[in-house]
Short mmCIF file of C-alpha atoms and ligand atoms in Angstrom, two decimals:
data_model
loop_
_atom_site.label_atom_id
_atom_site.label_comp_id
_atom_site.label_asym_id
_atom_site.label_seq_id
_atom_site.Cartn_x
_atom_site.Cartn_y
_atom_site.Cartn_z
CA MET M 1 19.04 -2.64 10.23
CA THR M 2 20.96 -5.48 9.38
CA ALA M 3 24.65 -4.87 8.57
CA LEU M 4 26.71 -5.99 5.87
CA THR M 5 30.44 -6.37 5.29
CA LEU M 6 32.89 -8.16 3.28
CA SER M 7 35.66 -10.19 5.14
CA THR M 8 38.57 -12.00 4.34
CA ALA M 9 38.46 -14.32 7.20
CA GLY M 10 38.55 -18.15 6.82
CA ALA M 11 35.35 -19.87 7.87
CA SER M 12 36.27 -21.69 10.77
CA GLY M 13 38.14 -18.69 12.85
CA LEU M 14 34.97 -16.16 12.48
CA ARG M 15 33.45 -16.01 15.79
CA ALA M 16 29.75 -16.13 14.61
CA ASP M 17 26.01 -17.97 15.38
CA ALA M 18 25.86 -19.95 11.72
CA ILE M 19 28.04 -20.42 8.51
CA VAL M 20 26.04 -20.26 5.70
CA VAL M 21 26.93 -22.54 2.67
CA GLY M 22 24.96 -23.31 -0.98
CA VAL M 23 24.04 -27.00 -1.85
CA ALA M 24 22.87 -27.59 -5.22
CA GLN M 25 20.97 -30.00 -7.11
CA GLY M 26 23.54 -32.17 -8.96
CA PRO M 27 22.96 -34.94 -11.47
CA LYS M 28 23.60 -37.37 -9.16
CA GLY M 29 22.21 -35.90 -5.84
CA PRO M 30 23.19 -32.61 -3.60
CA VAL M 31 26.52 -30.94 -4.68
CA VAL M 32 27.97 -28.36 -2.21
CA ALA M 33 28.67 -24.85 -3.89
CA PRO M 34 31.90 -22.92 -4.18
CA GLY M 35 32.81 -21.32 -1.48
CA ALA M 36 31.86 -24.25 1.31
CA GLY M 37 35.55 -25.65 0.54
CA ALA M 38 36.79 -24.97 4.38
CA VAL M 39 33.34 -26.05 5.80
CA ASP M 40 33.92 -29.19 3.51
CA LYS M 41 37.39 -29.87 4.03
CA ALA M 42 35.98 -30.10 7.62
CA TYR M 43 33.61 -32.75 6.78
CA ASP M 44 36.34 -34.74 5.46
CA GLY M 45 34.80 -33.61 1.81
CA LYS M 46 31.50 -35.45 2.70
CA LEU M 47 29.45 -32.44 3.11
CA ALA M 48 27.52 -33.51 0.78
CA ASP M 49 26.66 -37.01 1.55
CA VAL M 50 25.98 -35.42 5.02
CA LEU M 51 23.54 -32.86 3.99
CA GLU M 52 21.71 -36.20 1.62
CA THR M 53 21.42 -38.00 4.68
CA LEU M 54 19.76 -35.22 6.39
CA GLY M 55 16.92 -35.02 3.69
CA ALA M 56 18.64 -32.22 1.72
CA SER M 57 18.40 -31.92 -2.13
CA GLY M 58 19.79 -28.64 -3.22
CA ALA M 59 16.17 -27.58 -4.18
CA GLU M 60 15.26 -23.79 -4.06
CA GLY M 61 13.58 -22.79 -0.72
CA GLU M 62 15.66 -25.30 1.54
CA ALA M 63 17.35 -24.55 4.43
CA THR M 64 19.39 -27.62 6.20
CA LYS M 65 21.12 -27.36 9.92
CA LEU M 66 23.56 -29.11 11.06
CA PRO M 67 26.10 -28.50 13.85
CA ALA M 68 29.59 -27.29 12.44
CA PRO M 69 32.05 -29.05 12.68
CA SER M 70 34.84 -29.50 15.25
CA GLY M 71 37.47 -26.87 15.23
CA PHE M 72 34.74 -24.17 13.99
CA LYS M 73 34.21 -21.16 16.52
CA ALA M 74 30.79 -21.08 14.72
CA PRO M 75 28.25 -23.52 16.26
CA LEU M 76 26.08 -24.10 13.44
CA VAL M 77 26.17 -24.55 9.84
CA LEU M 78 23.46 -23.71 7.45
CA ALA M 79 23.01 -25.14 4.13
CA VAL M 80 20.67 -23.33 1.73
CA GLY M 81 19.22 -24.57 -1.76
CA LEU M 82 20.60 -23.22 -5.00
CA GLY M 83 18.65 -25.11 -7.18
CA ALA M 84 20.05 -27.20 -10.17
CA ALA M 85 23.69 -26.78 -10.19
CA PRO M 86 24.74 -24.87 -13.18
CA GLU M 87 26.74 -26.59 -16.32
CA LYS M 88 30.53 -26.71 -16.17
CA GLY M 89 32.07 -23.41 -16.33
CA ALA M 90 28.81 -21.42 -15.59
CA GLY M 91 28.58 -19.52 -12.37
CA TYR M 92 25.35 -19.43 -10.26
CA GLY M 93 22.43 -17.08 -11.37
CA ALA M 94 22.11 -13.50 -9.38
CA GLU M 95 18.62 -14.58 -8.82
CA ALA M 96 19.29 -17.84 -7.03
CA LEU M 97 22.38 -16.60 -4.92
CA ARG M 98 19.60 -13.71 -4.02
CA ARG M 99 16.72 -15.96 -3.16
CA ALA M 100 19.40 -18.71 -1.07
CA ALA M 101 20.63 -15.91 0.35
CA GLY M 102 17.39 -14.58 1.89
CA VAL M 103 16.35 -17.87 2.88
CA ALA M 104 18.98 -18.26 5.21
CA SER M 105 18.27 -14.73 6.26
CA ARG M 106 14.85 -15.76 7.36
CA ALA M 107 16.20 -19.21 8.87
CA LEU M 108 18.76 -17.26 11.36
CA ALA M 109 15.90 -15.28 12.61
CA GLY M 110 16.66 -14.19 16.00
CA ALA M 111 20.74 -14.74 15.74
CA LYS M 112 23.26 -12.04 15.66
CA LYS M 113 25.92 -12.61 13.36
CA ALA M 114 25.80 -14.94 10.18
CA ALA M 115 28.99 -15.88 7.59
CA PHE M 116 27.88 -16.55 4.30
CA ALA M 117 30.43 -18.71 2.61
CA LEU M 118 27.97 -18.59 -0.81
CA PRO M 119 29.63 -18.49 -4.08
CA LEU M 120 31.33 -15.28 -4.58
CA ASP M 121 33.05 -15.36 -8.01
CA GLN M 122 32.13 -11.63 -9.10
CA ALA M 123 31.57 -8.87 -8.08
CA ALA M 124 27.98 -8.99 -8.86
CA ASP M 125 27.57 -12.06 -6.51
CA ALA M 126 28.15 -10.15 -4.05
CA ALA M 127 25.52 -7.90 -4.97
CA ALA M 128 22.87 -10.69 -4.90
CA VAL M 129 24.17 -12.47 -2.03
CA GLY M 130 24.42 -9.12 -0.44
CA GLU M 131 20.69 -8.10 -1.30
CA GLY M 132 19.10 -10.96 -0.67
CA ALA M 133 20.40 -11.31 2.70
CA LEU M 134 19.06 -7.67 3.84
CA LEU M 135 16.27 -8.20 2.00
CA GLY M 136 15.72 -11.64 3.71
CA ALA M 137 16.15 -10.66 7.06
CA TYR M 138 13.15 -8.04 6.37
CA SER M 139 10.79 -8.06 9.32
CA PHE M 140 7.75 -5.73 10.38
CA ASP M 141 7.56 -5.53 14.14
CA ALA M 142 6.89 -1.82 14.90
CA TYR M 143 3.11 -2.81 15.68
CA LYS M 144 4.21 -5.74 18.09
CA GLU M 145 3.85 -4.96 21.90
CA ASN M 146 7.13 -5.96 23.61
CA GLY M 147 9.50 -5.99 20.59
CA ALA M 148 12.21 -7.57 23.49
CA ALA M 149 10.21 -10.20 23.99
CA ALA M 150 9.75 -11.23 20.50
CA SER M 151 13.43 -11.44 19.95
CA ARG M 152 13.52 -13.87 23.03
CA ARG M 153 11.67 -16.18 20.98
CA GLY M 154 13.74 -15.51 17.99
CA SER M 155 11.87 -13.45 15.31
CA ALA M 156 14.13 -10.16 15.44
CA PRO M 157 16.14 -10.40 12.34
CA LEU M 158 19.21 -11.27 12.61
CA ALA M 159 21.63 -8.13 12.88
CA GLU M 160 25.01 -8.87 11.09
CA VAL M 161 26.04 -10.36 7.73
CA VAL M 162 29.36 -11.91 6.92
CA LEU M 163 30.30 -12.08 3.38
CA LEU M 164 33.51 -14.65 2.87
CA GLY M 165 35.50 -15.26 0.04
CA GLY M 166 35.10 -11.98 -2.07
CA LYS M 167 37.57 -9.07 -2.55
CA PRO M 168 36.93 -6.53 0.49
CA ARG M 169 39.80 -4.40 -1.14
CA ASP M 170 38.37 -4.63 -4.44
CA ARG M 171 36.71 -1.77 -6.08
CA ALA M 172 33.85 -3.76 -7.75
CA TYR M 173 33.12 -5.82 -4.94
CA LYS M 174 33.22 -2.81 -2.58
CA ALA M 175 30.69 -0.79 -5.15
CA ALA M 176 28.51 -3.84 -5.21
CA VAL M 177 27.87 -4.24 -1.58
CA GLU M 178 27.07 -0.30 -0.78
CA ARG M 179 24.56 -0.59 -4.54
CA ALA M 180 23.11 -3.52 -2.29
CA VAL M 181 23.11 -1.85 1.00
CA ALA M 182 21.43 1.38 -0.45
CA VAL M 183 19.09 -0.29 -2.39
CA ALA M 184 17.91 -2.89 0.27
CA GLU M 185 17.88 -0.31 2.93
CA GLU M 186 15.15 2.03 0.50
CA LEU M 187 13.14 -1.23 -0.25
CA ASN M 188 12.85 -2.46 2.81
CA ARG M 189 11.92 1.17 4.12
CA ALA M 190 8.86 0.70 1.11
CA ARG M 191 7.99 -2.52 2.83
CA ASP M 192 7.38 -0.80 6.32
CA LEU M 193 5.42 2.37 4.72
CA ILE M 194 3.30 -0.77 2.57
CA ASN M 195 2.88 -2.47 6.00
CA MET M 196 2.12 0.67 8.41
CA PRO M 197 -1.66 0.48 9.13
CA PRO M 198 -3.46 2.98 7.18
CA ASN M 199 -4.83 4.60 10.17
CA ASP M 200 -1.59 5.93 11.25
CA LEU M 201 -0.39 6.49 7.45
CA ASN M 202 -2.57 8.62 6.12
CA PRO M 203 -1.69 11.33 3.44
CA ALA M 204 -0.39 13.88 5.43
CA ALA M 205 1.78 11.25 7.41
CA PHE M 206 3.07 9.75 4.46
CA ALA M 207 4.01 13.11 3.11
CA ALA M 208 5.40 13.92 5.95
CA LEU M 209 7.87 11.04 6.27
CA ALA M 210 8.51 12.13 2.63
CA GLN M 211 9.59 15.50 4.03
CA ASP M 212 12.55 13.74 6.49
CA ALA M 213 13.62 11.67 4.09
CA ALA M 214 14.44 14.65 1.41
CA LYS M 215 16.08 16.64 4.21
CA ALA M 216 18.50 13.41 5.01
CA ASN M 217 19.15 12.59 1.94
CA GLY M 218 19.79 16.47 0.08
CA LEU M 219 16.79 16.21 -1.86
CA LYS M 220 14.10 18.92 -2.78
CA VAL M 221 10.50 18.47 -1.49
CA GLN M 222 7.42 20.19 -2.36
CA VAL M 223 3.80 19.00 -0.50
CA LEU M 224 0.91 20.24 -2.24
CA ASP M 225 -1.98 20.49 0.64
CA GLU M 226 -5.65 20.79 0.02
CA LYS M 227 -5.64 24.12 -0.62
CA ALA M 228 -2.72 24.29 -2.69
CA LEU M 229 -4.61 21.35 -4.83
CA ALA M 230 -7.61 23.13 -5.24
CA LYS M 231 -5.67 26.42 -6.06
CA GLY M 232 -3.95 24.58 -8.75
CA GLY M 233 -7.10 22.89 -10.17
CA TYR M 234 -5.78 18.89 -9.16
CA GLY M 235 -9.34 18.04 -9.61
CA GLY M 236 -8.28 14.18 -9.88
CA ILE M 237 -6.68 14.08 -6.38
CA LEU M 238 -9.20 16.10 -4.57
CA GLY M 239 -12.02 14.45 -5.79
CA VAL M 240 -10.54 11.05 -4.92
CA GLY M 241 -9.72 12.62 -1.25
CA ALA M 242 -12.88 14.30 -1.08
CA GLY M 243 -14.50 11.77 1.12
CA SER M 244 -11.78 11.48 3.81
CA ALA M 245 -11.43 12.80 7.05
CA SER M 246 -7.36 13.19 6.05
CA ALA M 247 -7.07 15.50 3.07
CA PRO M 248 -5.05 13.89 0.42
CA ARG M 249 -1.09 15.44 -1.16
CA LEU M 250 0.58 16.02 -4.15
CA VAL M 251 4.39 15.72 -3.24
CA LYS M 252 7.41 16.25 -5.47
CA LEU M 253 10.50 14.99 -4.90
CA SER M 254 13.69 15.88 -7.04
CA TYR M 255 16.92 14.58 -6.82
CA SER M 256 19.46 16.28 -9.21
CA HIS M 257 23.11 15.58 -9.92
CA SER M 258 25.33 18.45 -11.40
CA LYS M 259 26.56 16.29 -14.25
CA ALA M 260 22.83 14.90 -15.45
CA LYS M 261 22.04 14.91 -19.23
CA LYS M 262 18.56 13.28 -18.63
CA HIS M 263 15.72 13.37 -16.56
CA LEU M 264 13.84 10.25 -15.57
CA ALA M 265 10.08 10.90 -14.06
CA LEU M 266 8.52 8.35 -11.54
CA VAL M 267 4.99 8.62 -10.20
CA GLY M 268 3.25 6.86 -7.58
CA LYS M 269 -0.37 6.00 -7.06
CA GLY M 270 -0.45 6.78 -3.19
CA ILE M 271 -3.85 5.69 -1.95
CA THR M 272 -3.41 5.22 1.40
CA TYR M 273 -6.24 2.84 2.03
CA ASP M 274 -9.21 1.89 -0.50
CA SER M 275 -12.14 1.12 0.47
CA GLY M 276 -14.00 1.74 -2.91
CA GLY M 277 -15.45 5.04 -1.65
CA ILE M 278 -19.00 5.29 -2.48
CA SER M 279 -18.67 2.08 -4.65
CA LEU M 280 -17.52 0.53 -1.68
CA LYS M 281 -15.68 -2.74 -1.95
CA PRO M 282 -17.19 -5.73 -0.15
CA ALA M 283 -15.86 -7.66 2.76
CA GLY M 284 -13.03 -10.05 1.55
CA HIS M 285 -11.85 -7.23 -0.72
CA ASN M 286 -10.73 -4.23 1.43
CA GLU M 287 -8.84 -5.95 4.07
CA THR M 288 -5.10 -5.74 2.60
CA MET M 289 -6.35 -2.45 1.01
CA LYS M 290 -3.40 -0.50 2.62
CA CYS M 291 -1.18 -1.79 0.13
CA ASP M 292 -2.73 1.01 -2.39
CA MET M 293 0.27 3.00 -1.74
CA SER M 294 2.36 0.53 -2.91
CA GLY M 295 3.19 2.49 -6.11
CA ALA M 296 4.37 5.65 -4.39
CA ALA M 297 6.52 3.88 -1.46
CA ALA M 298 8.31 2.30 -4.29
CA VAL M 299 8.85 5.73 -6.27
CA PHE M 300 10.02 7.06 -2.69
CA ALA M 301 12.61 4.41 -1.96
CA ALA M 302 13.44 4.84 -5.83
CA VAL M 303 14.40 8.64 -5.90
CA VAL M 304 16.17 8.23 -2.12
CA ALA M 305 17.97 5.37 -3.39
CA ALA M 306 19.15 7.26 -6.77
CA ALA M 307 20.29 9.88 -4.35
CA ARG M 308 22.28 7.75 -2.05
CA LEU M 309 24.08 6.05 -5.14
CA GLY M 310 24.79 9.57 -6.79
CA LEU M 311 23.75 8.66 -10.16
CA GLU M 312 24.44 11.07 -12.90
CA VAL M 313 20.80 11.43 -13.67
CA ASN M 314 17.72 14.10 -12.83
CA VAL M 315 15.06 11.93 -10.62
CA THR M 316 11.89 13.70 -9.97
CA GLY M 317 9.36 11.22 -7.81
CA TRP M 318 5.87 12.37 -7.63
CA LEU M 319 3.70 10.60 -4.84
CA ALA M 320 -0.10 11.10 -5.72
CA LEU M 321 -1.41 10.61 -2.05
CA ALA M 322 -5.17 10.40 -1.26
CA GLU M 323 -7.38 8.26 1.26
CA ASN M 324 -10.47 6.98 -0.58
CA MET M 325 -13.61 6.82 1.82
CA PRO M 326 -17.36 6.85 1.31
CA SER M 327 -19.10 9.95 2.95
CA GLY M 328 -21.29 12.83 2.61
CA SER M 329 -18.68 14.71 0.99
CA ALA M 330 -17.25 11.91 -1.31
CA THR M 331 -17.13 12.14 -4.83
CA ARG M 332 -20.52 9.86 -6.55
CA PRO M 333 -20.81 7.83 -9.26
CA GLY M 334 -21.91 10.07 -11.86
CA ASP M 335 -19.95 13.43 -10.72
CA VAL M 336 -17.79 15.05 -13.31
CA LEU M 337 -14.70 15.98 -12.29
CA ARG M 338 -12.28 18.46 -14.19
CA MET M 339 -8.80 17.58 -13.93
CA PHE M 340 -5.59 19.38 -13.59
CA SER M 341 -4.99 18.53 -17.21
CA GLY M 342 -7.98 20.48 -18.22
CA LYS M 343 -10.05 17.43 -19.11
CA THR M 344 -13.29 16.57 -17.53
CA VAL M 345 -13.82 12.83 -16.20
CA GLU M 346 -17.37 11.42 -15.29
CA VAL M 347 -16.75 9.33 -12.24
CA LEU M 348 -18.84 6.14 -12.96
CA ASN M 349 -17.09 3.81 -10.12
CA THR M 350 -15.32 5.64 -7.34
CA ASP M 351 -13.34 2.21 -6.81
CA ALA M 352 -11.71 2.70 -10.00
CA GLU M 353 -9.68 5.91 -8.02
CA GLY M 354 -6.05 5.24 -8.97
CA ARG M 355 -6.26 6.46 -12.39
CA LEU M 356 -7.91 9.84 -11.29
CA VAL M 357 -4.87 10.64 -8.90
CA LEU M 358 -2.55 9.44 -11.31
CA ALA M 359 -4.00 11.86 -14.07
CA ASP M 360 -3.32 14.75 -12.02
CA ALA M 361 0.51 13.55 -11.17
CA LEU M 362 1.11 12.31 -14.96
CA TRP M 363 -0.08 15.83 -16.18
CA ALA M 364 2.09 17.74 -13.37
CA ALA M 365 5.16 15.35 -14.52
CA SER M 366 4.68 16.16 -18.25
CA GLN M 367 4.74 20.06 -17.52
CA GLU M 368 8.41 19.61 -16.52
CA LYS M 369 9.24 17.87 -20.40
CA PRO M 370 10.92 14.86 -18.57
CA ASP M 371 12.88 12.36 -21.10
CA ALA M 372 10.59 9.48 -20.18
CA ILE M 373 7.89 9.28 -17.70
CA VAL M 374 6.95 5.81 -15.48
CA ASP M 375 4.40 5.06 -13.25
CA VAL M 376 3.72 2.25 -11.08
CA ALA M 377 0.44 1.26 -9.30
CA THR M 378 -1.50 -1.25 -7.83
CA LEU M 379 -4.45 -0.33 -10.27
CA THR M 380 -6.32 -3.19 -11.11
CA GLY M 381 -7.72 -6.55 -10.06
CA ALA M 382 -7.84 -7.29 -13.63
CA MET M 383 -4.32 -7.26 -14.03
CA VAL M 384 -3.89 -9.76 -10.98
CA LEU M 385 -6.49 -11.88 -12.68
CA ALA M 386 -3.81 -11.78 -15.82
CA LEU M 387 -0.47 -12.02 -14.68
CA GLY M 388 -1.03 -13.57 -11.02
CA SER M 389 0.60 -12.61 -7.80
CA ARG M 390 4.40 -12.27 -8.76
CA THR M 391 4.65 -10.62 -11.98
CA PHE M 392 3.63 -6.76 -12.51
CA GLY M 393 2.09 -5.62 -16.64
CA VAL M 394 4.10 -3.31 -18.20
CA MET M 395 2.50 -1.06 -20.87
CA ALA M 396 3.71 2.03 -22.71
CA ASN M 397 3.38 4.18 -25.82
CA ASP M 398 6.68 3.23 -26.96
CA ASP M 399 7.04 -0.48 -27.55
CA ALA M 400 10.80 0.00 -27.24
CA PHE M 401 10.72 1.97 -24.24
CA ARG M 402 8.24 -1.18 -22.87
CA ALA M 403 10.43 -3.93 -23.89
CA ALA M 404 13.67 -2.03 -22.22
CA ILE M 405 11.56 -1.94 -18.97
CA THR M 406 10.97 -5.70 -19.07
CA VAL M 407 14.68 -6.61 -19.57
CA ALA M 408 15.50 -4.17 -16.76
CA ALA M 409 12.96 -5.74 -14.58
CA GLU M 410 14.68 -9.39 -15.57
CA GLU M 411 18.43 -7.73 -14.58
CA VAL M 412 17.35 -6.94 -11.26
CA GLY M 413 15.26 -10.50 -10.44
CA GLU M 414 11.84 -9.18 -11.01
CA GLU M 415 9.19 -11.08 -13.02
CA SER M 416 7.35 -8.52 -15.25
CA TRP M 417 5.27 -8.87 -18.58
CA PRO M 418 4.63 -6.59 -21.90
CA MET M 419 0.76 -5.89 -22.03
CA PRO M 420 -0.58 -4.11 -24.86
CA LEU M 421 -2.46 -0.90 -25.23
CA PRO M 422 -5.70 -1.60 -27.76
CA GLN M 423 -7.04 1.42 -29.47
CA HIS M 424 -10.88 -0.24 -29.61
CA LEU M 425 -10.73 -0.44 -26.00
CA ARG M 426 -10.82 3.17 -25.54
CA LYS M 427 -14.54 3.99 -26.87
CA GLY M 428 -15.53 1.98 -24.00
CA MET M 429 -15.03 5.15 -21.43
CA ASP M 430 -16.24 7.46 -24.25
CA SER M 431 -18.76 9.32 -21.80
CA PRO M 432 -22.13 11.17 -23.00
CA VAL M 433 -21.65 14.30 -20.81
CA ALA M 434 -17.41 14.35 -20.17
CA ASP M 435 -14.60 13.97 -22.04
CA ILE M 436 -13.97 10.56 -21.00
CA ALA M 437 -15.32 8.18 -18.01
CA ASN M 438 -13.07 6.76 -15.70
CA MET M 439 -14.33 3.35 -16.45
CA GLY M 440 -14.57 1.01 -19.37
CA GLU M 441 -15.24 -2.84 -20.37
CA ARG M 442 -14.58 -5.12 -18.30
CA MET M 443 -12.49 -7.29 -20.10
CA GLY M 444 -9.30 -6.52 -20.22
CA GLY M 445 -9.44 -3.71 -17.42
CA GLY M 446 -6.04 -3.71 -16.80
CA LEU M 447 -5.33 -2.58 -20.22
CA VAL M 448 -8.32 -0.08 -20.02
CA ALA M 449 -6.91 1.57 -16.82
CA GLY M 450 -3.66 1.96 -19.02
CA LEU M 451 -5.48 3.77 -21.92
CA PHE M 452 -6.86 5.76 -19.41
CA LEU M 453 -3.37 7.07 -18.55
CA ARG M 454 -2.30 7.73 -21.76
CA GLU M 455 -4.97 10.38 -22.21
CA PHE M 456 -2.62 12.46 -19.32
CA ILE M 457 0.74 11.98 -20.65
CA GLY M 458 1.82 15.28 -22.41
CA ASP M 459 2.28 15.32 -26.50
CA GLY M 460 6.00 13.60 -27.15
CA ILE M 461 6.67 11.92 -23.73
CA THR M 462 7.74 8.43 -24.32
CA TRP M 463 5.64 6.54 -21.17
CA ALA M 464 5.20 3.44 -19.24
CA HIS M 465 2.65 2.35 -16.88
CA LEU M 466 3.72 -0.38 -14.33
CA ASP M 467 0.72 -2.02 -12.58
CA ILE M 468 1.88 -4.01 -9.52
CA ALA M 469 -1.61 -5.20 -8.11
CA GLY M 470 -0.24 -8.49 -7.78
CA PRO M 471 3.09 -8.58 -6.56
CA ALA M 472 3.00 -5.37 -4.03
CA PHE M 473 1.43 -7.52 -1.40
CA ASN M 474 2.30 -10.95 -0.81
CA GLU M 475 -0.55 -12.67 1.21
CA GLN M 476 0.79 -16.25 1.16
CA GLY M 477 3.85 -17.31 2.73
CA PRO M 478 7.29 -15.69 2.45
CA TYR M 479 9.65 -17.27 0.05
CA GLY M 480 13.38 -16.68 -0.77
CA TYR M 481 14.01 -13.06 0.29
CA THR M 482 10.36 -11.85 -0.17
CA PRO M 483 8.30 -11.81 3.42
CA LYS M 484 4.67 -11.55 3.91
CA GLY M 485 2.78 -8.44 3.32
CA GLY M 486 4.62 -5.61 1.62
CA THR M 487 7.22 -6.67 -1.00
CA GLY M 488 8.79 -3.57 -2.49
CA SER M 489 7.76 -4.42 -5.74
CA SER M 490 9.32 -2.63 -8.49
CA VAL M 491 11.78 -0.81 -6.28
CA ARG M 492 14.79 -2.65 -7.89
CA THR M 493 13.64 -2.01 -11.63
CA LEU M 494 12.77 1.83 -10.80
CA VAL M 495 16.54 2.00 -9.87
CA ARG M 496 17.79 -0.05 -12.50
CA LEU M 497 15.88 2.51 -14.80
CA ALA M 498 17.49 5.21 -13.42
CA GLU M 499 20.90 3.88 -13.60
CA LEU M 500 20.02 3.41 -17.26
CA THR M 501 19.22 6.80 -17.80
CA ALA M 502 22.19 7.80 -15.95
CA ALA M 503 24.46 5.77 -18.74
CA GLY M 504 22.31 7.08 -21.83
CA ASP M 505 20.76 3.51 -22.07
CA LEU M 506 17.14 4.35 -21.88
CA GLY M 507 15.12 6.94 -23.44
N1 LIG I 1 -6.74 -0.92 -5.91
C1 LIG I 1 -7.95 -1.65 -6.44
C2 LIG I 1 -7.16 -2.59 -7.24
C3 LIG I 1 -6.26 -3.62 -6.79
C4 LIG I 1 -7.00 -4.91 -6.59
C5 LIG I 1 -5.03 -3.55 -6.19
C6 LIG I 1 -6.52 -6.10 -5.76
C7 LIG I 1 -4.45 -4.49 -5.81
C8 LIG I 1 -5.28 -5.99 -5.54
C9 LIG I 1 -7.98 -0.40 -7.87
O1 LIG I 1 -8.64 0.66 -6.59
C10 LIG I 1 -9.44 -0.81 -7.74
O2 LIG I 1 -10.31 -0.94 -7.08
N2 LIG I 1 -9.65 -0.98 -9.28
C11 LIG I 1 -11.10 -1.54 -9.60
C12 LIG I 1 -11.22 -1.04 -11.06
C13 LIG I 1 -12.63 -1.05 -11.66
C14 LIG I 1 -13.84 -0.15 -10.67
C15 LIG I 1 -12.64 -0.28 -12.65
C16 LIG I 1 -10.88 -3.06 -10.04
O3 LIG I 1 -9.72 -3.18 -10.39
O4 LIG I 1 -11.42 -3.67 -9.58
MN1 LIG I 2 -10.39 0.73 -6.04
ZN1 LIG I 3 -7.21 1.62 -5.76
#
């Protein structure tokens, strides 16, 4: 894990592998961002010109390396693009800082220590730069043979980040860095879980990791195995897991604070591998389906982060874990499942499995009558078609709650968009044999899935559903602080929701 500290040291005297500075797009070419004063001065105030000569414009994503000026202990200066320079008097936006810091960490993979001389006018800037640096430094190499050789090739994550120009003794700065570290470390843990191959991360293995983390962070944890699920009548989770050699689990993680006034329940879809089951996915659609537990990973990370931050709120995380496989014992299209809520579901397509495991977990969460329930799931391909690969959809049974969630997401730098739950789509799920079918009209498939989930929310409970099928797994190249593979989508939004709930500003 990359270390993060604040320092009052000057850029020139610091022993490091690189000094990171910011460069932005000004009206007449690149401009050096605040924080880089000492470096610019050592270049006779001509750093912007030097960068322009090297082809830098200040655009987002840009990373330009140049030798450090004489007298500097660090050998290298790395200039990262911040995008358009802000208007006079305005600061750089948090997301621009986060992304630039992420680009810097990635560009410095293989280095030991880097000093970040980016704008740190306020504590929030330190939080953004710190978070971006830690998230950008992430790499998943647990399965690469010979990690030492990999690090010689320069792919080991940047080991140490020092933020210059902040106020290390100021409480707000200290708290900002502490929060950034807790959130980024837990988010990176979620990424690890998503990237883990499904032959190693089955439901029991996931549950065991949750138990370890619960112990380490003072959380209560309860794991229902297949016997307990059968005894309790969890027909949805059992039905989805029926075809797999690895039995399903329902994990409940509880964080509580003695001064808590509110209770937030988080529910995550945890399909450790989605083959589609008997309604088997064709080749081309199953290669990335280890990511189908991203919702559970996000919930897991958010509950642990809430505990590490000591938030004054009770947060319960429910991980609905199963592997969706075809076999002689698998649920067939045509089967009827009796769910934990007592409702019956005709399974028309075994590939619409996420809503089945979530339905049981949502009903279980409802029994505790929390102030609000938020579920997170890689639920539908339709949501990816609608919103693309970087934006998650937000549906809810309460318009104000849905709006509050999109605002919270924006605050932490996650892209989301409100989606409706049109009542007329419900009749497409009418079943001749059961209370509801697990599939409806193809058009608006993401909304149909949301309508299905709504049937399993206890009366009067505020609920929202985040469909992260698009942003959960990055199949393209890395950008900003987002790596290839598992992204940790929605973790920061969930943590923000827990903070807002603690403050009494939500639900
Ligand atoms: N896990 C998939 C959804 C998915 C698709 C996640 C692409 C990430 C990327 C889900 O279980 C699924 O298969 N959904 C079906 C539902 C359909 C059969 C009603 C879908 O979207 O095609
Ligand atoms: Mn599926
Ligand atoms: Zn799925």
